[in-house]
Amino acid sequence: MKKEKNETYYQDSIVLLENTPHEKKQAAEIKKQMFEAAKMFETNIIELKQKKIGFLTKVAVFQGIAIVLLTVAIAGLTPLKTVVPMMLRVDTTTGYVDKINPYNGENSTMDSNVVRYFVARFIENREGYEWFTIQNMSNFVESTANKAVLTSYKGYMLSDYSPLKRLSKNLKMLVKVNGITFLDDETAQVRFTKLITEPDEKLAVGYEPTKWIATLKFDFTKTIKTEAQRLINPLGFNVVSYRVDAEVVK
């Protein structure tokens, strides 16, 4: 037992003798260098990961901005791609073609609706006839036409072609407005149909519907003289020129 202890002590002494101070210093420096290298490696790994994270973050931000800009661009282009329907109406008898614009609450103004109303009512009263309401029709024309247009109307009603003489109490002349087109701000062209009917508005035997085109020029300068006229024409609608022609049948 004592011999084994002596051998161990002897071996340890040899190791201590072999590790000289110079060798110990070199070993310490090597350990230090290895530690520094390991530390630098870890630092480089961390920096690399941080750079990678920063790059990915920038890419994500760029993609997000690109998506937002693309969405805004598409939204901006959407109105340009709106399809506006348009219908063309063809009269099977005359071949006349006119465009029917879809109703649009934004484009339809109070002024345009009022003008259309007065134009249509003028045509119905100027061209229509009904024994029991002819005075009301005449009053409307008088309240909405200038002197020249009114004189022409009175001459027509007193002529041999007057519905007063031709239709009397037995028949009516109904007017159906088919379309109103504005040639400019103060000129309208109206397509309408005349129908000679029985008092119950059934088409009279021996009479065919006839198609006409009226062109009228108007303004809103009519002088209202009486309260009765004001009730008929409160805005002073005034027809200053009126012409009607038969629509050509093709």
XYZ file of C-alpha atoms in Angstrom:
250
model
C 0.000 0.000 0.000
C 2.769 2.379 0.875
C 4.522 1.426 -2.304
C 1.486 2.437 -4.441
C 1.256 5.859 -2.766
C 4.907 6.473 -3.449
C 4.456 5.639 -7.124
C 1.505 8.051 -7.427
C 3.414 10.816 -5.759
C 6.338 10.084 -8.015
C 4.150 10.330 -11.162
C 2.603 13.654 -10.011
C 6.046 15.012 -9.365
C 7.068 14.121 -12.918
C 4.027 16.011 -14.336
C 4.836 19.062 -12.240
C 8.423 18.929 -13.348
C 7.357 18.651 -17.017
C 5.022 21.725 -16.787
C 7.604 24.435 -16.595
C 6.604 28.058 -15.933
C 7.067 28.892 -19.625
C 4.811 26.028 -20.693
C 2.200 27.042 -18.166
C 2.245 30.586 -19.569
C 1.837 29.291 -23.100
C -1.056 27.069 -22.021
C -2.756 30.021 -20.337
C -2.366 32.153 -23.446
C -3.773 29.359 -25.602
C -6.784 29.048 -23.299
C -7.258 32.831 -23.416
C -7.073 32.863 -27.210
C -9.560 30.006 -27.426
C -11.912 31.867 -25.067
C -11.610 35.074 -27.092
C -12.204 33.152 -30.327
C -15.286 31.483 -28.883
C -16.561 34.821 -27.598
C -15.973 36.479 -30.991
C -17.743 33.606 -32.756
C -20.789 33.985 -30.537
C -20.758 37.761 -31.092
C -20.599 37.304 -34.864
C -23.467 34.815 -34.752
C -25.598 37.256 -32.735
C -24.791 40.173 -35.068
C -25.573 38.032 -38.100
C -28.942 37.057 -36.638
C -29.707 40.689 -35.783
C -28.835 41.804 -39.320
C -31.014 39.049 -40.739
C -33.906 40.042 -38.488
C -33.444 43.700 -39.495
C -33.424 42.788 -43.184
C -36.560 40.665 -42.868
C -38.259 43.471 -40.945
C -37.451 45.961 -43.714
C -38.743 43.525 -46.335
C -41.975 43.045 -44.382
C -42.447 46.821 -44.012
C -41.760 47.361 -47.730
C -44.257 44.658 -48.678
C -46.854 46.179 -46.368
C -46.400 49.629 -47.923
C -46.526 48.130 -51.420
C -49.795 46.342 -50.616
C -51.336 49.546 -49.248
C -50.262 51.547 -52.323
C -51.558 48.837 -54.639
C -54.913 48.816 -52.843
C -55.185 52.609 -53.137
C -54.255 52.463 -56.830
C -56.884 49.808 -57.550
C -59.486 51.784 -55.616
C -58.570 54.872 -57.629
C -58.935 53.044 -60.921
C -62.253 51.438 -60.003
C -64.415 54.420 -61.112
C -62.646 54.382 -64.483
C -63.803 50.825 -65.030
C -67.439 51.490 -64.191
C -69.683 50.284 -66.988
C -72.451 52.735 -67.804
C -75.356 51.005 -69.561
C -76.793 52.670 -72.640
C -79.932 51.691 -74.491
C -80.799 52.623 -78.050
C -84.494 52.764 -78.866
C -85.484 52.074 -82.476
C -88.932 52.971 -83.728
C -90.048 49.943 -85.755
C -92.283 52.096 -87.949
C -90.042 55.055 -88.788
C -86.587 53.637 -88.059
C -85.830 56.623 -85.821
C -83.102 55.872 -83.269
C -82.647 57.732 -80.015
C -80.577 57.080 -76.927
C -82.214 56.348 -73.595
C -79.956 57.365 -70.738
C -80.353 55.449 -67.463
C -81.883 57.441 -64.633
C -79.180 58.803 -62.360
C -80.224 60.648 -59.250
C -76.875 62.466 -59.135
C -77.057 63.739 -62.733
C -80.772 64.491 -62.661
C -81.231 68.023 -61.342
C -84.338 69.879 -60.298
C -83.932 72.275 -63.243
C -83.733 69.536 -65.892
C -86.736 67.719 -64.431
C -88.772 70.924 -64.307
C -87.938 71.786 -67.929
C -88.884 68.286 -69.093
C -92.155 68.554 -67.196
C -93.138 71.860 -68.818
C -92.040 70.746 -72.299
C -94.114 67.557 -72.061
C -97.165 69.372 -70.665
C -96.970 72.005 -73.410
C -96.965 69.340 -76.140
C -99.882 67.476 -74.542
C -101.995 70.626 -74.257
C -100.943 72.220 -77.556
C -101.551 69.078 -79.632
C -104.240 67.295 -77.623
C -107.997 67.723 -77.595
C -110.899 66.811 -75.341
C -114.218 68.609 -75.536
C -114.756 69.009 -71.813
C -111.212 70.169 -71.014
C -110.313 72.161 -74.135
C -110.599 75.422 -72.202
C -108.049 74.214 -69.637
C -105.731 73.153 -72.460
C -106.107 76.537 -74.122
C -105.383 78.304 -70.819
C -102.179 76.301 -70.407
C -100.956 77.212 -73.893
C -101.810 80.869 -73.320
C -99.939 80.845 -69.993
C -96.784 79.216 -71.403
C -96.399 80.662 -74.938
C -95.378 84.027 -76.310
C -97.684 86.078 -78.549
C -96.545 84.556 -81.860
C -96.869 80.946 -80.684
C -100.242 81.658 -79.082
C -101.551 83.348 -82.247
C -100.536 80.322 -84.314
C -102.355 78.023 -81.878
C -105.559 80.070 -81.985
C -105.456 80.125 -85.767
C -105.142 76.327 -85.805
C -108.074 75.875 -83.429
C -110.288 78.120 -85.600
C -109.300 76.535 -88.906
C -111.103 73.814 -90.844
C -108.537 71.309 -89.508
C -109.392 72.141 -85.921
C -110.343 69.179 -83.722
C -113.208 71.355 -82.511
C -114.813 70.915 -85.928
C -113.562 67.447 -86.779
C -113.954 65.637 -83.462
C -116.463 67.757 -81.554
C -117.840 65.943 -78.490
C -117.633 62.477 -79.933
C -113.899 61.795 -80.003
C -110.716 62.716 -78.153
C -107.179 63.330 -79.339
C -104.669 61.842 -76.922
C -100.992 62.767 -77.082
C -98.288 60.384 -75.918
C -94.794 61.861 -75.530
C -92.262 59.273 -76.695
C -89.030 61.123 -76.021
C -87.502 64.522 -75.295
C -84.076 65.501 -76.621
C -82.396 68.816 -75.818
C -80.526 70.280 -78.785
C -79.148 73.003 -76.524
C -80.063 74.596 -73.191
C -83.103 76.347 -74.669
C -84.163 74.075 -77.524
C -86.014 70.776 -77.203
C -87.059 68.214 -79.779
C -90.043 66.097 -78.801
C -91.242 62.916 -80.459
C -94.887 62.165 -79.801
C -97.821 60.107 -81.039
C -101.387 61.305 -81.645
C -104.248 58.878 -81.120
C -107.897 59.557 -81.979
C -109.963 57.691 -79.390
C -113.479 57.157 -78.181
C -114.457 58.881 -74.908
C -113.375 55.707 -73.088
C -109.906 56.125 -74.732
C -110.257 53.090 -76.996
C -108.764 53.694 -80.439
C -111.487 55.062 -82.727
C -112.426 53.013 -85.778
C -110.985 54.410 -88.993
C -108.143 56.325 -87.324
C -104.528 55.216 -87.131
C -101.957 56.577 -84.655
C -99.714 59.224 -86.222
C -96.169 60.126 -85.202
C -94.801 63.665 -85.006
C -91.694 65.625 -84.102
C -92.009 69.025 -82.437
C -89.128 71.455 -82.098
C -89.564 74.242 -79.613
C -87.397 76.995 -78.220
C -88.098 78.281 -74.730
C -86.962 80.468 -71.870
C -88.317 81.417 -68.450
C -89.289 85.028 -69.097
C -93.067 84.705 -69.306
C -94.839 87.578 -67.583
C -97.427 86.220 -65.165
C -100.379 88.617 -64.991
C -102.988 86.751 -62.937
C -103.095 84.371 -60.024
C -104.721 81.776 -62.282
C -101.721 81.954 -64.605
C -99.368 81.665 -61.634
C -101.049 78.421 -60.591
C -100.497 77.046 -64.105
C -97.005 78.424 -64.716
C -95.323 79.580 -61.485
C -91.809 79.671 -63.009
C -92.620 81.696 -66.120
C -91.907 78.956 -68.674
C -92.216 80.582 -72.087
C -92.261 78.933 -75.533
C -90.892 81.476 -78.019
C -90.789 79.278 -81.135
C -92.746 76.172 -82.077
C -92.749 73.894 -85.098
C -94.239 70.443 -85.638
C -93.564 68.012 -88.498
C -94.824 64.558 -89.326
C -92.233 61.911 -88.555
C -91.085 60.328 -91.789
C -92.001 56.655 -92.100
C -89.234 54.514 -93.634
